[in-house]
Amino acid sequence: MDTNNTSSLTGFGAGKVILLGEHSVVYGYPALAGPLSRGVTARGEPSSKCQLVIPDALMTEQRKVLKAAFARAMAACGEPGVKVSFDTDLPLSMGLGSSGALSVACSRVLLQAAGRKASASEVAAVAWEMEQEFHGTPSGVDHTTSAMEQLILYRRKPGAEQGRAKVVDSPKPLKLVVVMAGARSPTKQTVGALRERQKRWTERYQRIFREIGLLASEGAEAVEEGDLEALGDVMNVNHGLLAALGLSSPGLDDMVHRLRNMGALGAKLTGAGGDGGAVIGLFHDTGPAVHELTRLGIRCFDSQLAGPRAEGTRGAA
Ligand code: MEV
């Protein structure tokens, strides 16, 4: 075991938003995703054995999954002598990539403790071990976005070991309002239920996945051209198709319409969706919407995904 170089280790894993293409990305179509400034910070201190401090608040099942996930990452790094703890400013279980962010944060600390170079791809490879334990059959978009910390068009062909990510440059800042629109079921469950529907009605579901994949590519082009109106329109259409796949809820739909009425260029659910989760709205100026939502007691924050960095983050999550 390596007990060197562990006196002050920290690793950050960014949360993520999927702008376009959740769920269909699991079936090999592209998704457009970017990092949030919020995320998970892991810290490492020297220890005689490699271990993770599991927060007391977690339920038995969650503790088991987390332990198993960490064991895989730890094995991938040769079990360096480090005790890893973490904290987060990301709303949990909202479809904002908290497990991907945790996987990336822990992987960064483990790799540092093992004295290995922590390039984005090496971090992503270790984080992938954890993500598979958390999600069963993830596409890999969450932890890849977190590890790369850039806006990416991500695609993983079914059966392929690795996904491919292309960085998407935006000449304009992408200003989003992120709203927490109610508790939701675990991603694994929502993805699994959709898998059952698509097994039964494969042609119909594949048609919709294909269309969503096209939207993600069109959205990436709109970003590169700085055409925010077009990007907003693609987001709106994507939300409609996610609803058609049975992935929205009255609460999510209501929030999508609210954001559009507040001037969003486009709004949609983000992440797994289902019976709750997060909704995003694309705005020229996020200030008035964040102000109004906060006044109404609705949990939200704003985030800039690409282009020149904006000032701080408003709102409370
Ligand atoms: C979850 O953030 C995104 C999903 O597409 C699942 C995945 O890509 O693994 C719903």
Short mmCIF file of C-alpha atoms and ligand atoms in Angstrom, two decimals:
data_model
loop_
_atom_site.label_atom_id
_atom_site.label_comp_id
_atom_site.label_asym_id
_atom_site.label_seq_id
_atom_site.Cartn_x
_atom_site.Cartn_y
_atom_site.Cartn_z
CA MET A 1 0.00 0.00 0.00
CA ASP A 2 1.19 3.50 -0.79
CA THR A 3 0.95 5.87 2.18
CA ASN A 4 2.97 8.66 0.51
CA ASN A 5 1.68 11.91 -0.95
CA THR A 6 -1.64 11.76 0.89
CA SER A 7 -1.24 14.69 3.32
CA SER A 8 -3.49 17.15 1.44
CA LEU A 9 -5.38 15.47 -1.33
CA THR A 10 -8.56 16.95 -2.78
CA GLY A 11 -10.56 16.16 -5.87
CA PHE A 12 -13.60 17.91 -7.32
CA GLY A 13 -16.26 16.23 -9.43
CA ALA A 14 -18.62 18.61 -11.20
CA GLY A 15 -22.35 17.96 -11.38
CA LYS A 16 -23.78 17.96 -14.90
CA VAL A 17 -26.81 18.96 -16.90
CA ILE A 18 -27.89 17.15 -20.01
CA LEU A 19 -29.02 19.83 -22.44
CA LEU A 20 -30.25 17.29 -24.99
CA GLY A 21 -30.39 13.53 -25.39
CA GLU A 22 -30.86 11.83 -22.01
CA HIS A 23 -32.10 8.24 -22.18
CA SER A 24 -31.56 7.87 -25.94
CA VAL A 25 -27.83 8.15 -25.10
CA VAL A 26 -28.18 4.78 -23.34
CA TYR A 27 -29.17 3.29 -26.74
CA GLY A 28 -26.15 4.65 -28.58
CA TYR A 29 -27.37 8.09 -29.72
CA PRO A 30 -25.57 11.37 -28.98
CA ALA A 31 -26.26 13.61 -25.99
CA LEU A 32 -25.17 17.20 -25.36
CA ALA A 33 -24.10 17.78 -21.75
CA GLY A 34 -22.12 20.30 -19.73
CA PRO A 35 -20.66 20.69 -16.23
CA LEU A 36 -22.12 22.67 -13.34
CA SER A 37 -19.95 24.73 -11.01
CA ARG A 38 -21.56 22.79 -8.15
CA GLY A 39 -20.40 19.29 -7.40
CA VAL A 40 -18.74 16.92 -4.95
CA THR A 41 -15.41 17.57 -3.22
CA ALA A 42 -13.48 14.56 -1.93
CA ARG A 43 -10.57 14.81 0.50
CA GLY A 44 -7.92 12.25 1.31
CA GLU A 45 -5.77 11.76 4.40
CA PRO A 46 -3.05 9.18 5.05
CA SER A 47 -4.33 5.88 6.36
CA SER A 48 -3.04 2.35 6.89
CA LYS A 49 -5.77 1.05 4.59
CA CYS A 50 -7.75 2.36 1.66
CA GLN A 51 -11.22 3.34 2.84
CA LEU A 52 -14.18 5.66 2.30
CA VAL A 53 -15.94 7.52 5.10
CA ILE A 54 -19.62 6.83 4.48
CA PRO A 55 -21.97 9.53 5.79
CA ASP A 56 -24.21 8.38 8.70
CA ALA A 57 -27.29 9.80 7.00
CA LEU A 58 -27.23 7.15 4.24
CA MET A 59 -29.68 4.24 4.34
CA THR A 60 -28.43 0.63 4.52
CA GLU A 61 -28.94 -0.05 0.79
CA GLN A 62 -27.20 3.21 -0.22
CA ARG A 63 -24.25 2.38 2.08
CA LYS A 64 -23.92 -1.03 0.46
CA VAL A 65 -23.90 0.38 -3.08
CA LEU A 66 -21.44 3.14 -2.16
CA LYS A 67 -19.09 0.65 -0.49
CA ALA A 68 -19.19 -1.67 -3.50
CA ALA A 69 -18.62 1.26 -5.90
CA PHE A 70 -15.64 2.55 -3.92
CA ALA A 71 -14.18 -0.97 -3.72
CA ARG A 72 -14.08 -1.12 -7.53
CA ALA A 73 -12.34 2.27 -7.84
CA MET A 74 -9.95 1.38 -5.04
CA ALA A 75 -9.00 -1.88 -6.79
CA ALA A 76 -8.48 0.00 -10.08
CA CYS A 77 -5.99 2.28 -8.30
CA GLY A 78 -4.07 -0.47 -6.47
CA GLU A 79 -5.55 0.29 -3.02
CA PRO A 80 -3.41 3.30 -2.02
CA GLY A 81 -3.22 4.11 1.73
CA VAL A 82 -5.81 6.88 1.92
CA LYS A 83 -8.99 7.59 3.84
CA VAL A 84 -11.43 9.45 1.60
CA SER A 85 -14.28 11.64 2.81
CA PHE A 86 -16.54 13.92 0.78
CA ASP A 87 -19.08 16.72 0.87
CA THR A 88 -21.30 18.24 -1.79
CA ASP A 89 -23.15 21.43 -2.66
CA LEU A 90 -25.12 19.63 -5.41
CA PRO A 91 -28.79 18.82 -4.87
CA LEU A 92 -28.84 15.01 -4.59
CA SER A 93 -31.00 12.56 -6.53
CA MET A 94 -32.27 15.31 -8.83
CA GLY A 95 -30.77 14.20 -12.12
CA LEU A 96 -27.80 16.56 -11.77
CA GLY A 97 -25.17 13.85 -11.85
CA SER A 98 -24.40 13.53 -8.14
CA SER A 99 -23.21 9.92 -8.40
CA GLY A 100 -21.04 10.73 -11.44
CA ALA A 101 -19.60 13.72 -9.56
CA LEU A 102 -18.91 11.59 -6.50
CA SER A 103 -17.25 8.95 -8.68
CA VAL A 104 -15.01 11.57 -10.30
CA ALA A 105 -14.12 13.28 -7.00
CA CYS A 106 -13.16 9.97 -5.32
CA SER A 107 -11.26 8.80 -8.41
CA ARG A 108 -9.19 11.99 -8.48
CA VAL A 109 -8.15 11.51 -4.84
CA LEU A 110 -7.42 7.78 -5.28
CA LEU A 111 -5.31 8.44 -8.39
CA GLN A 112 -3.37 11.21 -6.64
CA ALA A 113 -2.81 8.93 -3.62
CA ALA A 114 -1.54 6.20 -5.95
CA GLY A 115 0.89 8.70 -7.44
CA ARG A 116 -0.72 8.37 -10.86
CA LYS A 117 -1.29 11.10 -13.41
CA ALA A 118 -4.91 12.16 -13.15
CA SER A 119 -5.68 13.13 -16.76
CA ALA A 120 -9.40 13.53 -17.59
CA SER A 121 -9.45 10.18 -19.39
CA GLU A 122 -7.70 8.34 -16.55
CA VAL A 123 -10.10 9.88 -14.02
CA ALA A 124 -13.02 8.91 -16.23
CA ALA A 125 -11.78 5.31 -16.50
CA VAL A 126 -11.69 4.87 -12.70
CA ALA A 127 -14.97 6.76 -12.18
CA TRP A 128 -16.59 4.44 -14.74
CA GLU A 129 -16.00 1.54 -12.32
CA MET A 130 -18.05 3.34 -9.66
CA GLU A 131 -20.79 4.51 -12.02
CA GLN A 132 -21.52 0.96 -13.18
CA GLU A 133 -22.13 -0.02 -9.56
CA PHE A 134 -24.44 2.97 -9.03
CA HIS A 135 -26.46 2.69 -12.24
CA GLY A 136 -26.21 -0.80 -13.71
CA THR A 137 -26.17 0.13 -17.42
CA PRO A 138 -25.14 3.80 -17.56
CA SER A 139 -24.25 5.41 -20.87
CA GLY A 140 -21.24 7.08 -19.25
CA VAL A 141 -22.34 10.63 -20.12
CA ASP A 142 -22.53 11.76 -16.48
CA HIS A 143 -19.04 10.90 -15.26
CA THR A 144 -17.44 11.82 -18.63
CA THR A 145 -18.94 15.33 -18.48
CA SER A 146 -17.83 15.62 -14.87
CA ALA A 147 -14.27 14.46 -15.60
CA MET A 148 -13.87 16.63 -18.73
CA GLU A 149 -15.54 19.74 -17.23
CA GLN A 150 -16.50 20.97 -20.70
CA LEU A 151 -19.59 21.08 -22.89
CA ILE A 152 -19.49 17.81 -24.84
CA LEU A 153 -21.39 15.88 -27.46
CA TYR A 154 -21.16 12.36 -26.05
CA ARG A 155 -21.92 9.04 -27.72
CA ARG A 156 -21.40 5.44 -26.70
CA LYS A 157 -22.36 2.74 -29.15
CA PRO A 158 -24.08 -0.22 -27.44
CA GLY A 159 -21.52 -2.81 -26.38
CA ALA A 160 -18.58 -0.42 -26.82
CA GLU A 161 -16.24 -0.27 -23.84
CA GLN A 162 -15.66 3.49 -24.12
CA GLY A 163 -17.87 6.40 -25.12
CA ARG A 164 -16.57 9.21 -27.33
CA ALA A 165 -16.79 12.86 -26.36
CA LYS A 166 -16.35 15.82 -28.69
CA VAL A 167 -15.87 19.22 -27.07
CA VAL A 168 -18.50 21.71 -28.31
CA ASP A 169 -17.29 25.30 -28.40
CA SER A 170 -19.81 28.00 -27.73
CA PRO A 171 -19.19 31.60 -28.80
CA LYS A 172 -21.97 32.64 -26.42
CA PRO A 173 -22.56 31.91 -22.73
CA LEU A 174 -25.27 29.31 -22.15
CA LYS A 175 -27.18 30.68 -19.18
CA LEU A 176 -29.42 28.16 -17.48
CA VAL A 177 -31.87 28.24 -14.61
CA VAL A 178 -31.91 24.84 -12.87
CA VAL A 179 -35.07 24.13 -10.87
CA MET A 180 -35.70 21.28 -8.44
CA ALA A 181 -39.19 20.07 -9.31
CA GLY A 182 -39.87 17.37 -6.74
CA ALA A 183 -38.38 14.10 -5.52
CA ARG A 184 -37.89 11.33 -8.04
CA SER A 185 -37.26 7.59 -8.20
CA PRO A 186 -33.67 6.31 -8.63
CA THR A 187 -32.24 6.64 -12.16
CA LYS A 188 -31.70 2.86 -12.31
CA GLN A 189 -35.45 2.32 -11.87
CA THR A 190 -36.53 4.90 -14.50
CA VAL A 191 -33.96 3.62 -17.02
CA GLY A 192 -35.02 0.01 -16.30
CA ALA A 193 -38.75 0.72 -16.78
CA LEU A 194 -38.03 2.46 -20.12
CA ARG A 195 -35.89 -0.52 -21.16
CA GLU A 196 -38.89 -2.81 -20.58
CA ARG A 197 -41.18 -0.59 -22.71
CA GLN A 198 -38.64 -0.38 -25.51
CA LYS A 199 -38.17 -4.18 -25.46
CA ARG A 200 -41.90 -4.58 -26.02
CA TRP A 201 -42.35 -1.85 -28.63
CA THR A 202 -38.81 -1.65 -30.01
CA GLU A 203 -39.53 -0.04 -33.42
CA ARG A 204 -41.63 2.78 -32.00
CA TYR A 205 -39.22 3.57 -29.17
CA GLN A 206 -36.13 3.35 -31.38
CA ARG A 207 -37.76 5.86 -33.77
CA ILE A 208 -38.06 8.34 -30.94
CA PHE A 209 -34.52 7.66 -29.64
CA ARG A 210 -33.20 8.25 -33.16
CA GLU A 211 -35.07 11.55 -33.43
CA ILE A 212 -33.74 12.68 -30.04
CA GLY A 213 -30.21 11.82 -31.20
CA LEU A 214 -30.72 14.05 -34.25
CA LEU A 215 -31.93 16.85 -31.97
CA ALA A 216 -28.77 16.54 -29.86
CA SER A 217 -26.59 16.93 -32.97
CA GLU A 218 -28.69 19.87 -34.22
CA GLY A 219 -28.44 21.44 -30.77
CA ALA A 220 -24.63 21.13 -30.80
CA GLU A 221 -24.58 22.90 -34.20
CA ALA A 222 -26.85 25.64 -32.85
CA VAL A 223 -24.47 26.12 -29.89
CA GLU A 224 -21.45 26.40 -32.21
CA GLU A 225 -23.30 28.94 -34.36
CA GLY A 226 -24.34 30.94 -31.29
CA ASP A 227 -27.99 30.48 -32.28
CA LEU A 228 -29.62 30.36 -28.85
CA GLU A 229 -33.17 30.60 -30.26
CA ALA A 230 -32.57 27.43 -32.27
CA LEU A 231 -31.05 25.69 -29.25
CA GLY A 232 -34.09 26.68 -27.16
CA ASP A 233 -36.45 25.30 -29.79
CA VAL A 234 -34.56 21.99 -29.90
CA MET A 235 -34.80 21.77 -26.09
CA ASN A 236 -38.58 22.29 -26.25
CA VAL A 237 -39.01 19.56 -28.87
CA ASN A 238 -36.74 17.23 -26.85
CA HIS A 239 -38.94 17.72 -23.79
CA GLY A 240 -41.99 16.77 -25.84
CA LEU A 241 -40.32 13.54 -26.97
CA LEU A 242 -39.20 12.69 -23.42
CA ALA A 243 -42.83 13.14 -22.34
CA ALA A 244 -43.87 10.84 -25.21
CA LEU A 245 -41.48 8.22 -23.81
CA GLY A 246 -43.27 8.45 -20.45
CA LEU A 247 -40.42 10.28 -18.72
CA SER A 248 -42.18 13.45 -17.61
CA SER A 249 -44.75 14.13 -14.87
CA PRO A 250 -47.35 16.85 -14.17
CA GLY A 251 -44.83 18.57 -11.84
CA LEU A 252 -42.06 18.55 -14.45
CA ASP A 253 -44.40 19.67 -17.26
CA ASP A 254 -45.77 22.46 -15.08
CA MET A 255 -42.27 23.76 -14.33
CA VAL A 256 -41.28 23.58 -18.01
CA HIS A 257 -44.30 25.77 -18.90
CA ARG A 258 -43.59 28.15 -16.04
CA LEU A 259 -40.02 28.71 -17.26
CA ARG A 260 -41.22 29.29 -20.82
CA ASN A 261 -43.75 31.84 -19.53
CA MET A 262 -40.89 33.55 -17.67
CA GLY A 263 -39.09 34.05 -20.99
CA ALA A 264 -37.01 30.89 -21.36
CA LEU A 265 -35.82 30.35 -24.94
CA GLY A 266 -36.30 26.65 -24.24
CA ALA A 267 -37.07 24.47 -21.24
CA LYS A 268 -37.03 20.73 -20.54
CA LEU A 269 -36.52 18.11 -17.90
CA THR A 270 -32.88 17.12 -17.47
CA GLY A 271 -31.43 13.78 -16.37
CA ALA A 272 -33.55 10.72 -15.80
CA GLY A 273 -36.86 12.51 -15.15
CA GLY A 274 -39.74 10.23 -14.22
CA ASP A 275 -41.88 11.33 -11.30
CA GLY A 276 -39.72 14.36 -10.44
CA GLY A 277 -36.20 15.76 -10.70
CA ALA A 278 -34.71 18.86 -12.26
CA VAL A 279 -35.92 21.15 -15.05
CA ILE A 280 -33.65 23.52 -16.98
CA GLY A 281 -34.50 26.74 -18.80
CA LEU A 282 -32.20 28.58 -21.24
CA PHE A 283 -32.29 32.36 -20.80
CA HIS A 284 -30.59 35.48 -22.13
CA ASP A 285 -30.68 36.76 -18.55
CA THR A 286 -31.38 34.34 -15.71
CA GLY A 287 -31.72 37.02 -13.00
CA PRO A 288 -35.48 37.78 -13.16
CA ALA A 289 -36.53 34.09 -13.29
CA VAL A 290 -34.26 33.12 -10.36
CA HIS A 291 -35.59 36.09 -8.41
CA GLU A 292 -39.23 35.17 -9.08
CA LEU A 293 -38.78 31.44 -8.38
CA THR A 294 -36.92 32.15 -5.15
CA ARG A 295 -39.69 34.58 -4.11
CA LEU A 296 -42.18 31.74 -4.66
CA GLY A 297 -40.08 29.44 -2.45
CA ILE A 298 -39.05 27.18 -5.37
CA ARG A 299 -35.54 25.66 -5.10
CA CYS A 300 -33.40 26.79 -8.01
CA PHE A 301 -30.03 28.18 -9.01
CA ASP A 302 -28.47 29.54 -12.18
CA SER A 303 -25.41 28.22 -13.94
CA GLN A 304 -23.41 29.13 -17.01
CA LEU A 305 -22.29 26.18 -19.10
CA ALA A 306 -20.08 27.62 -21.81
CA GLY A 307 -18.64 30.82 -23.19
CA PRO A 308 -17.02 33.48 -20.98
CA ARG A 309 -17.61 32.79 -17.26
CA ALA A 310 -20.35 34.85 -15.58
CA GLU A 311 -20.15 36.28 -12.04
CA GLY A 312 -21.36 34.04 -9.22
CA THR A 313 -24.24 31.67 -8.86
CA ARG A 314 -27.60 32.99 -7.72
CA GLY A 315 -30.40 31.17 -6.01
CA ALA A 316 -30.40 28.52 -3.31
CA ALA A 317 -30.58 24.83 -3.87
C1 MEV B 1 -28.85 10.21 -16.34
O1 MEV B 1 -28.20 11.40 -15.93
C2 MEV B 1 -28.86 10.15 -17.84
C3 MEV B 1 -29.58 8.93 -18.43
O2 MEV B 1 -29.50 9.11 -19.85
C4 MEV B 1 -28.92 7.62 -18.03
C5 MEV B 1 -27.54 7.41 -18.64
O3 MEV B 1 -27.18 8.08 -19.60
O4 MEV B 1 -26.85 6.51 -18.14
C6 MEV B 1 -31.02 8.88 -18.03
#
